[in-house]
Structures are given as C-alpha cells and as structure tokens.
Short mmCIF file of N, CA and C in Angstrom, two decimals:
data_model
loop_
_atom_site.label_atom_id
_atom_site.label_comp_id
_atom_site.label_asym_id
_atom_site.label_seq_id
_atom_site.Cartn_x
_atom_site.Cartn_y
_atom_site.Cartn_z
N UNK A 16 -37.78 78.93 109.07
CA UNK A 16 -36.79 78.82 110.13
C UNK A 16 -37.23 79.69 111.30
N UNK A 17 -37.27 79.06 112.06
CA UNK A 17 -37.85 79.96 113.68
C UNK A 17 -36.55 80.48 114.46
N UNK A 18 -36.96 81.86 114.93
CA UNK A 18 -35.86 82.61 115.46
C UNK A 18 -35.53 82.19 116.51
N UNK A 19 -34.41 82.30 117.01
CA UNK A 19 -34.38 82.10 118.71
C UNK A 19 -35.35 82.58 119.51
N UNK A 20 -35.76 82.21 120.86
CA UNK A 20 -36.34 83.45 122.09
C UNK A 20 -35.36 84.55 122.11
N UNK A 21 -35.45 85.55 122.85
CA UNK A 21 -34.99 86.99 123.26
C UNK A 21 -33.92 86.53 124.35
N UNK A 22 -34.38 85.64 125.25
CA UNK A 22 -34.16 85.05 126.24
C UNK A 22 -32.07 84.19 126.07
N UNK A 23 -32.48 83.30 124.47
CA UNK A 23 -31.42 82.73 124.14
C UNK A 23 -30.46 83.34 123.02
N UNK A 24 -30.80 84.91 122.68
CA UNK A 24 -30.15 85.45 121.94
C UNK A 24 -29.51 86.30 123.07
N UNK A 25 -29.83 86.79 124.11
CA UNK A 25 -29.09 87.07 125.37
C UNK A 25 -27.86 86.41 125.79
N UNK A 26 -28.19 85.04 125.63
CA UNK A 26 -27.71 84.28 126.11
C UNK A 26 -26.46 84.03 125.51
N UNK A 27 -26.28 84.51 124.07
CA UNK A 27 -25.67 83.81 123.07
C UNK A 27 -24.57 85.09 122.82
N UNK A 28 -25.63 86.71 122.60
CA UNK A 28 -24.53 87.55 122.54
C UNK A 28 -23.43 87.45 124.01
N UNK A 29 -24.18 87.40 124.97
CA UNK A 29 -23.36 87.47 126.23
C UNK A 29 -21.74 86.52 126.29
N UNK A 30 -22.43 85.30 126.04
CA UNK A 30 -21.12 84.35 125.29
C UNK A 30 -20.18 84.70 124.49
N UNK A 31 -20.84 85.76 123.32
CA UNK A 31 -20.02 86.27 122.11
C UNK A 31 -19.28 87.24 122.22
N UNK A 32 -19.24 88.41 123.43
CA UNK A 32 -18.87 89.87 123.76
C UNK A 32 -17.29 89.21 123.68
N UNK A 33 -17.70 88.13 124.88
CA UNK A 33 -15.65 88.04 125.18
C UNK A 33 -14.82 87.97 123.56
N UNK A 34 -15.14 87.16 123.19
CA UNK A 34 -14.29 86.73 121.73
C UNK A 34 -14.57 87.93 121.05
N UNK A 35 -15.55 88.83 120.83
CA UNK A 35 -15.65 90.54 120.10
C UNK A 35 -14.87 91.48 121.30
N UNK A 36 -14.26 91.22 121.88
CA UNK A 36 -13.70 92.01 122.94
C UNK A 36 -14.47 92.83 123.54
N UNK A 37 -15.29 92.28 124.47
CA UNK A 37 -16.96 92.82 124.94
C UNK A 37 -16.92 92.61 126.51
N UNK A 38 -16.29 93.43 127.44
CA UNK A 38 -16.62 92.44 129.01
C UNK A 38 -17.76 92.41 129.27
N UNK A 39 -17.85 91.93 130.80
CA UNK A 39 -19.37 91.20 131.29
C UNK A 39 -19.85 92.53 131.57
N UNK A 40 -19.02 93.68 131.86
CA UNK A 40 -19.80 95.26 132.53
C UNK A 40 -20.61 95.69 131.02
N UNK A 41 -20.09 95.49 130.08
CA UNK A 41 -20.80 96.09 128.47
C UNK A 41 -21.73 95.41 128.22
N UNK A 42 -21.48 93.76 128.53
CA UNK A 42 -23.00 92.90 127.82
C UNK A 42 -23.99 93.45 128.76
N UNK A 43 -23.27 93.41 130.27
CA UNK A 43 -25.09 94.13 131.34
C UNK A 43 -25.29 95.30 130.84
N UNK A 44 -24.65 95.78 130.81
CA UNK A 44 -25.10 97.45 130.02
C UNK A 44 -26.02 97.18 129.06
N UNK A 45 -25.37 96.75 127.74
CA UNK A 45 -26.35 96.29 127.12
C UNK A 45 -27.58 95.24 127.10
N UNK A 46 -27.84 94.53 128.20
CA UNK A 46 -28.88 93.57 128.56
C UNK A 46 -30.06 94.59 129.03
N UNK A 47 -29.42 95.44 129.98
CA UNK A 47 -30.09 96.73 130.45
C UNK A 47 -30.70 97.93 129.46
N UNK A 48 -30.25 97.52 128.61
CA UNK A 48 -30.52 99.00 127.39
C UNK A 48 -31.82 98.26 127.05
N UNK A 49 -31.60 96.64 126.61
CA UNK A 49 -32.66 96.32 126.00
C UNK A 49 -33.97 95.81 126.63
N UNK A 50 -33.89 95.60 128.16
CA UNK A 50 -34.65 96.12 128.60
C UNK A 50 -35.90 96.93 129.04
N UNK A 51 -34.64 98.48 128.89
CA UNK A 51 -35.23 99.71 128.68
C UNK A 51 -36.08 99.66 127.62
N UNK A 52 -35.63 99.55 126.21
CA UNK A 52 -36.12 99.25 124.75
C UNK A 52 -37.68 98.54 124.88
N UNK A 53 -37.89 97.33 125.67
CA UNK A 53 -38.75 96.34 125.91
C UNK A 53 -39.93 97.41 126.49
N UNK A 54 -39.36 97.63 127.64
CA UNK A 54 -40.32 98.86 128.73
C UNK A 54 -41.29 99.78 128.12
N UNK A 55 -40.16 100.40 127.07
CA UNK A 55 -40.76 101.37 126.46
C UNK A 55 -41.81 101.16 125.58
N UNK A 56 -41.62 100.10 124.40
CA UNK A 56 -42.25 99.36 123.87
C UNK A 56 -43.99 99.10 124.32
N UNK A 57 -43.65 98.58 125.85
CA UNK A 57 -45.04 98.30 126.53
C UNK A 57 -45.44 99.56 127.03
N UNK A 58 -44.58 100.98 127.38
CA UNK A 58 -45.74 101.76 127.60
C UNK A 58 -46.21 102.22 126.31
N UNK A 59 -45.41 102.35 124.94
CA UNK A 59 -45.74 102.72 123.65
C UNK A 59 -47.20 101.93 123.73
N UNK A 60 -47.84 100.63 123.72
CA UNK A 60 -48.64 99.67 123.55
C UNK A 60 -49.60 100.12 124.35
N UNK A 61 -49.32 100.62 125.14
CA UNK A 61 -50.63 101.20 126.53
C UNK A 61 -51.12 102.32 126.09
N UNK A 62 -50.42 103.21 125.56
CA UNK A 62 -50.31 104.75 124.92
C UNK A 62 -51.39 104.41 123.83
N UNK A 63 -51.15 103.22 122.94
CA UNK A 63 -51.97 102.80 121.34
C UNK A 63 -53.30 102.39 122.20
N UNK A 64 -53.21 101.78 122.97
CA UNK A 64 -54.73 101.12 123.89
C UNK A 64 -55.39 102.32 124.18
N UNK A 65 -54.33 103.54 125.05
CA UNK A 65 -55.22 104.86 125.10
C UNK A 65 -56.28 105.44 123.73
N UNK A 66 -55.66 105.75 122.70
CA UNK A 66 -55.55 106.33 121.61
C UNK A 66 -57.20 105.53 120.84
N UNK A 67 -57.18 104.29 121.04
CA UNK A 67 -58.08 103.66 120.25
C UNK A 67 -59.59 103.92 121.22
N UNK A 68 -59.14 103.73 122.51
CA UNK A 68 -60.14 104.47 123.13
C UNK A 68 -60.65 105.48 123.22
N UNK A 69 -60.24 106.87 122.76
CA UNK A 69 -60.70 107.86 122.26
C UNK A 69 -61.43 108.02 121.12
N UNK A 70 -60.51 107.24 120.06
CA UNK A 70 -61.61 107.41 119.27
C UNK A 70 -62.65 106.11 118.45
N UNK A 71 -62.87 105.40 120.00
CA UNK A 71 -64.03 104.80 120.29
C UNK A 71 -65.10 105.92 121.00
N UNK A 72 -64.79 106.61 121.52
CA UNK A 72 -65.83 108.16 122.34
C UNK A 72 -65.88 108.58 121.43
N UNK A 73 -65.04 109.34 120.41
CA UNK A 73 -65.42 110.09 119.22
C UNK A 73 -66.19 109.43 118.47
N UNK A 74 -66.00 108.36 117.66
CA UNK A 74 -67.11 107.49 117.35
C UNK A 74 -68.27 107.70 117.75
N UNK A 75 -68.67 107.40 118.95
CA UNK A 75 -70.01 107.45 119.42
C UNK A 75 -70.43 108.64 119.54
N UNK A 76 -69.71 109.69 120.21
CA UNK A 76 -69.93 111.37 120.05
C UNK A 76 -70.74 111.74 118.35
N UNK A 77 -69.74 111.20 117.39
CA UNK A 77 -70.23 111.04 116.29
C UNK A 77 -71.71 111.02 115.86
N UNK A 78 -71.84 109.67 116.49
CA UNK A 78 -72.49 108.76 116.06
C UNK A 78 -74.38 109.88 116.41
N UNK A 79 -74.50 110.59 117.86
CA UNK A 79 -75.33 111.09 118.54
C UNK A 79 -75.62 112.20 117.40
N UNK A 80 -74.76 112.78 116.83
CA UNK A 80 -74.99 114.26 115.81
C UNK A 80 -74.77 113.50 114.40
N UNK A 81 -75.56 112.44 114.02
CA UNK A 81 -75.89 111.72 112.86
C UNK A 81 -77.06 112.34 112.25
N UNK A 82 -77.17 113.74 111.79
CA UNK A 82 -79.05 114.24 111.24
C UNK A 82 -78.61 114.71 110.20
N UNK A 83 -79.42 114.80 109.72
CA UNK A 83 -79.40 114.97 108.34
C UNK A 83 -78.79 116.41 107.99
N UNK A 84 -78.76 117.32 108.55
CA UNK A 84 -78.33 118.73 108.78
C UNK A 84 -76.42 118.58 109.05
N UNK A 85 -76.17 117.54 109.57
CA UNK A 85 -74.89 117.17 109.84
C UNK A 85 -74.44 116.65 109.16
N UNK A 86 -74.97 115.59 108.15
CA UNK A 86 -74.11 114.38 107.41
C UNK A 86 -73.08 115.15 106.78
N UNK A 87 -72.83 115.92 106.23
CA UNK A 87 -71.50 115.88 105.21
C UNK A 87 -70.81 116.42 106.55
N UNK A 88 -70.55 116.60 107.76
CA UNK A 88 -69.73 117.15 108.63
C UNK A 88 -69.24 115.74 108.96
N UNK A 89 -70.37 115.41 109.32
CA UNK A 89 -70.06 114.24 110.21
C UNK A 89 -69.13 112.86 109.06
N UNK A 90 -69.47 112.72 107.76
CA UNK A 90 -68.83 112.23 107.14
C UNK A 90 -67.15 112.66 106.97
N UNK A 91 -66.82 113.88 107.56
CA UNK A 91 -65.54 114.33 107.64
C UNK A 91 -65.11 113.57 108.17
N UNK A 92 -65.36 113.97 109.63
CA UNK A 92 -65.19 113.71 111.01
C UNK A 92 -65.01 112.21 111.51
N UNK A 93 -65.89 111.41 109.91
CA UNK A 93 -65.67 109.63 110.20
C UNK A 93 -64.64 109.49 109.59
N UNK A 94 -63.67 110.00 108.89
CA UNK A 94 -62.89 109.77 107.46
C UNK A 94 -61.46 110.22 108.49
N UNK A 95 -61.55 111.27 109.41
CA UNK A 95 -60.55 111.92 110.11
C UNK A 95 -60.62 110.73 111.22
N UNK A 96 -61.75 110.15 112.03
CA UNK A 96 -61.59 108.93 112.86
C UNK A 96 -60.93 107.76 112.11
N UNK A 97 -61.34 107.38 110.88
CA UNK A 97 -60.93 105.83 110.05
C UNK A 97 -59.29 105.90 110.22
N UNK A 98 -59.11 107.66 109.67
CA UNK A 98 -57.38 107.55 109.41
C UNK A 98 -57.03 107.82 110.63
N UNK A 99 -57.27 108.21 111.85
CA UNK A 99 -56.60 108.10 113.09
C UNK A 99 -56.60 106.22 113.51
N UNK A 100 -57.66 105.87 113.36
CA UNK A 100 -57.86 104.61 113.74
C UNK A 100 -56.85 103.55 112.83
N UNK A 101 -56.71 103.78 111.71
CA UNK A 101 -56.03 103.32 110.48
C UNK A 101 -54.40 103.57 111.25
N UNK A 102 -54.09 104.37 111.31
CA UNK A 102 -52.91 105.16 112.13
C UNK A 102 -52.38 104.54 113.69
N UNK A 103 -53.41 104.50 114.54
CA UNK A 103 -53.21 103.52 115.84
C UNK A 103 -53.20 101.77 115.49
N UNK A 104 -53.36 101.66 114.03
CA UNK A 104 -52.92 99.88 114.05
C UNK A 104 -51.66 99.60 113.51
N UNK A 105 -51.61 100.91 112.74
CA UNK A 105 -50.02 100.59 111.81
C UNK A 105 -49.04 100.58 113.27
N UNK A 106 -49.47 101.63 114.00
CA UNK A 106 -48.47 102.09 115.27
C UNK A 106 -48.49 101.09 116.21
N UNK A 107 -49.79 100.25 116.35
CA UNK A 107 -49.80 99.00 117.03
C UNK A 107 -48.93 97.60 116.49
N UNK A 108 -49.27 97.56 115.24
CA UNK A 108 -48.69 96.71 114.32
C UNK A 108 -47.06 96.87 114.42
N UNK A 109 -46.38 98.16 114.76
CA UNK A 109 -44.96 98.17 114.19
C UNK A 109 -44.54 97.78 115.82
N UNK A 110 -44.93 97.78 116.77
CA UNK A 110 -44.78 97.55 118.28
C UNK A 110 -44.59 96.13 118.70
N UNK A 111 -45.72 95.69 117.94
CA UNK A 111 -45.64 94.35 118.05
C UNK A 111 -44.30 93.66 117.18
N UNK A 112 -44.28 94.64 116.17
CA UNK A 112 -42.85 93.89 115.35
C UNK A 112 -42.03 94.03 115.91
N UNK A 113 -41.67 94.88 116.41
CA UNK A 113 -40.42 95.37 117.12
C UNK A 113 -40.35 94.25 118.86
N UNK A 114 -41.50 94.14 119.22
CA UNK A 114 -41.62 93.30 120.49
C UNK A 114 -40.96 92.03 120.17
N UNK A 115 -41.48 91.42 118.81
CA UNK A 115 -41.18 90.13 118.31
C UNK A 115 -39.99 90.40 118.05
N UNK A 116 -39.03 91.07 117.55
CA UNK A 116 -38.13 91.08 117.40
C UNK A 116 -37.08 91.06 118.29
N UNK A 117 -37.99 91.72 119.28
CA UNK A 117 -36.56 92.08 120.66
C UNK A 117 -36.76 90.63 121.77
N UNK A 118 -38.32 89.91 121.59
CA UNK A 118 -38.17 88.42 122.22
C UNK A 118 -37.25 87.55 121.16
#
C-alpha cells in the first residue's frame, strides 16, 4: 500500500483540524513547524555530505603513511574511519527515513 505525498497529507490534516477542533491559525502553525522539520532535515543531509568528506581526506591522509613501520597504527586509524563512515550512513539512512516520511 503506497503512502500518500506530504503534499496530500497536508492537505487532508488541514481538512481534519476543523472537525478535531483545530482552526486554520493552528493547521499554519503546524504546516510551518513541518516545514521547519523538512529544513532541518536538509541541512542535517548537507552536514552527513560534510562528514563523509572528511573522512574521504582522512582516508587518503591514511592511505600516504601506509609503511610498514605504521601498519598496526594505521590499521587503527582505518577501523576508527570504517566506524565513522559506518556511522555517517546510518545518520544518512535515518534522514532519508524521516524525509520519506515527512513527504
């Protein structure tokens, strides 16, 4: 079963406020909150775009102090990148749920 758009669940609470005893000043309020919610969402998503880009540089920073004198450091240091990187998809991943949810 496919959800409504964001667009027609707007549409639908806005209809519904009056009969929940909801005026038109509370549904904009709330049209406006979610909004806000949306906004935030996309700078959250820009913030995860930052984040993965760093440690795409760390990566490669990495990658330059690969000698043999380094490996067990540098094997840290990949394990501390995997779980940051591991970490910026879950955080990407729950953004996008939440996006889908609020379209």
């Amino acid at each position: 079963m496919k959800l409504p758009s964001f667009p027609s669940l707007v549409a639908i609470l806005a209809l519904s406020l009056p009969l929940i005893g909801c005026d038109n000043d509370h549904a904009t309020e709330l049209e406006a909150q979610l909004e806000d919610v949306r906004s935030k969402l996309g700078d959250a998503q820009s913030e995860v775009e930052t984040l993965k880009g760093a440690v795409d540089d760390l990566t490669s920073a990495v990658d330059e102090f690969d000698h043999a004198d380094w490996r067990i450091a540098v094997s840290h240091v990949r394990a501390a990148v995997d779980d940051i990187e591991s970490a910026a998809n879950d955080v990407e991943s729950t953004i996008d749920d939440a996006a889908s949810a609020a379209n």
